[in-house]
Amino acid sequence: STDFNMDNYYDEVCNPLYYETESFVIAMRSTADIIMHIINRTMKLGIESSKVNLSTVYKHPKTTKTIKNILHRYTHNRDSALWNFFYQFRNEIVHEKSITQTLPITINFFNGPQPLAYFEINGQKQNVVIYLETALNFLKRFVIHLFEQIEITVEHNFS
């Protein structure tokens, strides 16, 4: 158990939480970006590296229907809170505003033995740990489904 100096709780608790959350979101987005590059290479789409993104991969005529279906299922619904959280939100925190402005985190020290950290997304309070875990599982399923299809494509191309 860590004793926090309540006079300095923002520096001791909130700042590290902000930096870790920001790093986590950036890493999740980078994972999605990297898989777009892998699809570009394995499917031999020929998209210039600086132009590879979800849209160019999805719209490319050589992208298989199965890959397009997976991309559509996970990303097409722009109201998807999880997809927007790491795909769109990353742009906002890196290029526009700091994470402290974009995602205010509240810590409740009086909610039992462990402090409860939460932020508000789309007007709803979300437990930080649970939400990040859910977002990571979403990304994991997205990557697994795409890698399964990439593997099939690679096997087909080399058989």
PDB file of C-alpha atoms in Angstrom:
ATOM      1  CA  SER A   1       0.000   0.000   0.000  1.00  0.00           C
ATOM      2  CA  THR A   2       1.336   3.408  -0.979  1.00  0.00           C
ATOM      3  CA  ASP A   3       0.643   6.460   1.129  1.00  0.00           C
ATOM      4  CA  PHE A   4      -0.098   9.454  -1.057  1.00  0.00           C
ATOM      5  CA  ASN A   5       0.551  12.994  -0.010  1.00  0.00           C
ATOM      6  CA  MET A   6      -2.947  14.412  -0.477  1.00  0.00           C
ATOM      7  CA  ASP A   7      -1.496  17.910  -0.864  1.00  0.00           C
ATOM      8  CA  ASN A   8       0.424  16.700  -3.903  1.00  0.00           C
ATOM      9  CA  TYR A   9      -1.906  14.006  -5.164  1.00  0.00           C
ATOM     10  CA  TYR A  10      -2.124  15.496  -8.663  1.00  0.00           C
ATOM     11  CA  ASP A  11       1.653  15.230  -9.152  1.00  0.00           C
ATOM     12  CA  GLU A  12       1.927  11.878  -7.417  1.00  0.00           C
ATOM     13  CA  VAL A  13      -1.126  10.145  -8.873  1.00  0.00           C
ATOM     14  CA  CYS A  14      -2.732  11.997 -11.762  1.00  0.00           C
ATOM     15  CA  ASN A  15       0.362  12.966 -13.755  1.00  0.00           C
ATOM     16  CA  PRO A  16       1.780   9.422 -13.905  1.00  0.00           C
ATOM     17  CA  LEU A  17      -1.683   8.100 -14.773  1.00  0.00           C
ATOM     18  CA  TYR A  18      -2.026  10.645 -17.590  1.00  0.00           C
ATOM     19  CA  TYR A  19       1.382   9.808 -19.038  1.00  0.00           C
ATOM     20  CA  GLU A  20       0.775   6.065 -18.858  1.00  0.00           C
ATOM     21  CA  THR A  21      -2.674   6.406 -20.430  1.00  0.00           C
ATOM     22  CA  GLU A  22      -1.311   8.605 -23.212  1.00  0.00           C
ATOM     23  CA  SER A  23       1.506   6.122 -23.922  1.00  0.00           C
ATOM     24  CA  PHE A  24      -0.990   3.267 -23.920  1.00  0.00           C
ATOM     25  CA  VAL A  25      -3.297   5.000 -26.425  1.00  0.00           C
ATOM     26  CA  ILE A  26      -0.383   5.875 -28.715  1.00  0.00           C
ATOM     27  CA  ALA A  27       0.911   2.286 -28.593  1.00  0.00           C
ATOM     28  CA  MET A  28      -2.549   0.920 -29.418  1.00  0.00           C
ATOM     29  CA  ARG A  29      -2.868   3.240 -32.408  1.00  0.00           C
ATOM     30  CA  SER A  30       0.646   2.313 -33.552  1.00  0.00           C
ATOM     31  CA  THR A  31      -0.379  -1.345 -33.480  1.00  0.00           C
ATOM     32  CA  ALA A  32      -3.316  -0.590 -35.781  1.00  0.00           C
ATOM     33  CA  ASP A  33      -1.042   1.442 -38.082  1.00  0.00           C
ATOM     34  CA  ILE A  34       1.589  -1.307 -38.231  1.00  0.00           C
ATOM     35  CA  ILE A  35      -0.955  -3.939 -39.184  1.00  0.00           C
ATOM     36  CA  MET A  36      -2.061  -1.721 -42.086  1.00  0.00           C
ATOM     37  CA  HIS A  37       1.565  -1.745 -43.284  1.00  0.00           C
ATOM     38  CA  ILE A  38       1.719  -5.530 -42.897  1.00  0.00           C
ATOM     39  CA  ILE A  39      -1.449  -5.896 -44.980  1.00  0.00           C
ATOM     40  CA  ASN A  40       0.018  -3.557 -47.600  1.00  0.00           C
ATOM     41  CA  ARG A  41       3.161  -5.715 -47.869  1.00  0.00           C
ATOM     42  CA  THR A  42       1.630  -9.183 -47.664  1.00  0.00           C
ATOM     43  CA  MET A  43      -1.235  -8.387 -50.024  1.00  0.00           C
ATOM     44  CA  LYS A  44       1.208  -6.597 -52.332  1.00  0.00           C
ATOM     45  CA  LEU A  45      -1.050  -3.561 -52.484  1.00  0.00           C
ATOM     46  CA  GLY A  46       1.800  -1.270 -53.461  1.00  0.00           C
ATOM     47  CA  ILE A  47       0.582   1.688 -51.402  1.00  0.00           C
ATOM     48  CA  GLU A  48       3.410   4.149 -50.764  1.00  0.00           C
ATOM     49  CA  SER A  49       4.524   3.771 -47.147  1.00  0.00           C
ATOM     50  CA  SER A  50       3.683   7.361 -46.197  1.00  0.00           C
ATOM     51  CA  LYS A  51       0.146   6.903 -47.542  1.00  0.00           C
ATOM     52  CA  VAL A  52      -0.686   3.610 -45.799  1.00  0.00           C
ATOM     53  CA  ASN A  53      -3.641   4.012 -43.457  1.00  0.00           C
ATOM     54  CA  LEU A  54      -6.943   2.331 -42.727  1.00  0.00           C
ATOM     55  CA  SER A  55      -8.740   4.133 -45.543  1.00  0.00           C
ATOM     56  CA  THR A  56      -6.178   3.455 -48.283  1.00  0.00           C
ATOM     57  CA  VAL A  57      -5.909  -0.219 -47.334  1.00  0.00           C
ATOM     58  CA  TYR A  58      -9.684  -0.654 -47.107  1.00  0.00           C
ATOM     59  CA  LYS A  59     -10.364   1.062 -50.440  1.00  0.00           C
ATOM     60  CA  HIS A  60      -7.567  -0.650 -52.378  1.00  0.00           C
ATOM     61  CA  PRO A  61      -8.959  -2.960 -55.093  1.00  0.00           C
ATOM     62  CA  LYS A  62      -6.468  -5.740 -54.230  1.00  0.00           C
ATOM     63  CA  THR A  63      -7.555  -5.912 -50.579  1.00  0.00           C
ATOM     64  CA  THR A  64      -9.445  -9.188 -50.178  1.00  0.00           C
ATOM     65  CA  LYS A  65     -13.120  -9.197 -49.322  1.00  0.00           C
ATOM     66  CA  THR A  66     -12.373 -11.027 -46.067  1.00  0.00           C
ATOM     67  CA  ILE A  67      -9.880  -8.366 -44.942  1.00  0.00           C
ATOM     68  CA  LYS A  68     -12.350  -5.639 -45.925  1.00  0.00           C
ATOM     69  CA  ASN A  69     -15.063  -7.395 -43.910  1.00  0.00           C
ATOM     70  CA  ILE A  70     -12.825  -7.518 -40.830  1.00  0.00           C
ATOM     71  CA  LEU A  71     -11.834  -3.868 -41.223  1.00  0.00           C
ATOM     72  CA  HIS A  72     -15.480  -2.947 -41.718  1.00  0.00           C
ATOM     73  CA  ARG A  73     -16.655  -4.942 -38.700  1.00  0.00           C
ATOM     74  CA  TYR A  74     -14.159  -3.334 -36.338  1.00  0.00           C
ATOM     75  CA  THR A  75     -13.832   0.169 -37.746  1.00  0.00           C
ATOM     76  CA  HIS A  76     -16.729   1.145 -39.975  1.00  0.00           C
ATOM     77  CA  ASN A  77     -18.996   2.114 -37.126  1.00  0.00           C
ATOM     78  CA  ARG A  78     -17.476   5.499 -36.376  1.00  0.00           C
ATOM     79  CA  ASP A  79     -19.602   5.597 -33.249  1.00  0.00           C
ATOM     80  CA  SER A  80     -17.580   2.695 -31.855  1.00  0.00           C
ATOM     81  CA  ALA A  81     -16.293   4.128 -28.606  1.00  0.00           C
ATOM     82  CA  LEU A  82     -13.404   1.665 -28.420  1.00  0.00           C
ATOM     83  CA  TRP A  83     -12.180   2.226 -31.982  1.00  0.00           C
ATOM     84  CA  ASN A  84     -12.478   5.989 -31.634  1.00  0.00           C
ATOM     85  CA  PHE A  85     -10.746   5.851 -28.273  1.00  0.00           C
ATOM     86  CA  PHE A  86      -7.426   4.691 -29.648  1.00  0.00           C
ATOM     87  CA  TYR A  87      -7.648   5.466 -33.363  1.00  0.00           C
ATOM     88  CA  GLN A  88      -9.116   8.969 -33.401  1.00  0.00           C
ATOM     89  CA  PHE A  89      -8.358  10.003 -29.827  1.00  0.00           C
ATOM     90  CA  ARG A  90      -4.639   9.452 -30.406  1.00  0.00           C
ATOM     91  CA  ASN A  91      -4.629  12.183 -33.065  1.00  0.00           C
ATOM     92  CA  GLU A  92      -6.350  14.542 -30.700  1.00  0.00           C
ATOM     93  CA  ILE A  93      -3.890  14.029 -27.842  1.00  0.00           C
ATOM     94  CA  VAL A  94      -0.794  14.053 -30.047  1.00  0.00           C
ATOM     95  CA  HIS A  95      -1.638  16.848 -32.475  1.00  0.00           C
ATOM     96  CA  GLU A  96      -4.280  19.050 -30.876  1.00  0.00           C
ATOM     97  CA  LYS A  97      -4.624  18.997 -27.102  1.00  0.00           C
ATOM     98  CA  SER A  98      -2.877  17.448 -24.157  1.00  0.00           C
ATOM     99  CA  ILE A  99      -4.412  14.354 -22.635  1.00  0.00           C
ATOM    100  CA  THR A 100      -5.204  16.344 -19.496  1.00  0.00           C
ATOM    101  CA  GLN A 101      -7.539  18.548 -21.562  1.00  0.00           C
ATOM    102  CA  THR A 102      -8.965  15.735 -23.649  1.00  0.00           C
ATOM    103  CA  LEU A 103      -9.463  13.075 -21.016  1.00  0.00           C
ATOM    104  CA  PRO A 104      -9.831  14.483 -17.513  1.00  0.00           C
ATOM    105  CA  ILE A 105      -9.133  11.748 -14.979  1.00  0.00           C
ATOM    106  CA  THR A 106     -10.807  11.807 -11.591  1.00  0.00           C
ATOM    107  CA  ILE A 107      -9.449   9.874  -8.633  1.00  0.00           C
ATOM    108  CA  ASN A 108     -11.759   8.866  -5.801  1.00  0.00           C
ATOM    109  CA  PHE A 109      -9.609   8.063  -2.784  1.00  0.00           C
ATOM    110  CA  PHE A 110     -12.616   7.205  -0.644  1.00  0.00           C
ATOM    111  CA  ASN A 111     -13.875   4.178  -2.549  1.00  0.00           C
ATOM    112  CA  GLY A 112     -12.297   1.413  -0.500  1.00  0.00           C
ATOM    113  CA  PRO A 113      -8.695   0.301  -0.101  1.00  0.00           C
ATOM    114  CA  GLN A 114      -7.696   1.130  -3.708  1.00  0.00           C
ATOM    115  CA  PRO A 115      -8.308   4.543  -5.269  1.00  0.00           C
ATOM    116  CA  LEU A 116     -10.799   4.475  -8.125  1.00  0.00           C
ATOM    117  CA  ALA A 117      -9.608   6.294 -11.221  1.00  0.00           C
ATOM    118  CA  TYR A 118     -12.117   7.122 -13.902  1.00  0.00           C
ATOM    119  CA  PHE A 119     -12.524   9.358 -16.912  1.00  0.00           C
ATOM    120  CA  GLU A 120     -15.528  10.457 -18.875  1.00  0.00           C
ATOM    121  CA  ILE A 121     -16.039   9.307 -22.474  1.00  0.00           C
ATOM    122  CA  ASN A 122     -19.150  10.233 -24.438  1.00  0.00           C
ATOM    123  CA  GLY A 123     -20.799  11.507 -21.269  1.00  0.00           C
ATOM    124  CA  GLN A 124     -20.263   8.283 -19.314  1.00  0.00           C
ATOM    125  CA  LYS A 125     -17.864   7.682 -16.452  1.00  0.00           C
ATOM    126  CA  GLN A 126     -15.501   4.806 -17.205  1.00  0.00           C
ATOM    127  CA  ASN A 127     -13.200   3.012 -14.783  1.00  0.00           C
ATOM    128  CA  VAL A 128      -9.737   3.657 -16.274  1.00  0.00           C
ATOM    129  CA  VAL A 129      -8.361   0.148 -15.713  1.00  0.00           C
ATOM    130  CA  ILE A 130     -11.458  -1.668 -16.952  1.00  0.00           C
ATOM    131  CA  TYR A 131     -11.841   0.599 -19.992  1.00  0.00           C
ATOM    132  CA  LEU A 132      -8.188   0.244 -21.023  1.00  0.00           C
ATOM    133  CA  GLU A 133      -8.403  -3.528 -20.575  1.00  0.00           C
ATOM    134  CA  THR A 134     -11.552  -3.631 -22.736  1.00  0.00           C
ATOM    135  CA  ALA A 135      -9.879  -1.472 -25.401  1.00  0.00           C
ATOM    136  CA  LEU A 136      -6.822  -3.734 -25.386  1.00  0.00           C
ATOM    137  CA  ASN A 137      -8.996  -6.838 -25.804  1.00  0.00           C
ATOM    138  CA  PHE A 138     -10.818  -5.139 -28.696  1.00  0.00           C
ATOM    139  CA  LEU A 139      -7.483  -4.396 -30.394  1.00  0.00           C
ATOM    140  CA  LYS A 140      -6.261  -7.933 -29.691  1.00  0.00           C
ATOM    141  CA  ARG A 141      -9.295  -9.470 -31.438  1.00  0.00           C
ATOM    142  CA  PHE A 142      -8.890  -7.039 -34.352  1.00  0.00           C
ATOM    143  CA  VAL A 143      -5.216  -7.978 -34.816  1.00  0.00           C
ATOM    144  CA  ILE A 144      -5.826 -11.726 -34.397  1.00  0.00           C
ATOM    145  CA  HIS A 145      -8.576 -11.739 -37.026  1.00  0.00           C
ATOM    146  CA  LEU A 146      -6.429  -9.788 -39.467  1.00  0.00           C
ATOM    147  CA  PHE A 147      -3.348 -11.958 -38.860  1.00  0.00           C
ATOM    148  CA  GLU A 148      -5.375 -15.109 -39.479  1.00  0.00           C
ATOM    149  CA  GLN A 149      -6.297 -13.760 -42.913  1.00  0.00           C
ATOM    150  CA  ILE A 150      -2.774 -12.511 -43.600  1.00  0.00           C
ATOM    151  CA  GLU A 151      -1.463 -16.007 -42.830  1.00  0.00           C
ATOM    152  CA  ILE A 152      -3.940 -17.540 -45.281  1.00  0.00           C
ATOM    153  CA  THR A 153      -2.894 -15.044 -47.959  1.00  0.00           C
ATOM    154  CA  VAL A 154       0.812 -15.689 -47.402  1.00  0.00           C
ATOM    155  CA  GLU A 155       0.293 -19.472 -47.499  1.00  0.00           C
ATOM    156  CA  HIS A 156      -1.732 -19.121 -50.697  1.00  0.00           C
ATOM    157  CA  ASN A 157       0.922 -16.909 -52.326  1.00  0.00           C
ATOM    158  CA  PHE A 158       3.739 -19.342 -51.524  1.00  0.00           C
ATOM    159  CA  SER A 159       1.989 -22.635 -52.278  1.00  0.00           C
TER     160      SER A 159
END
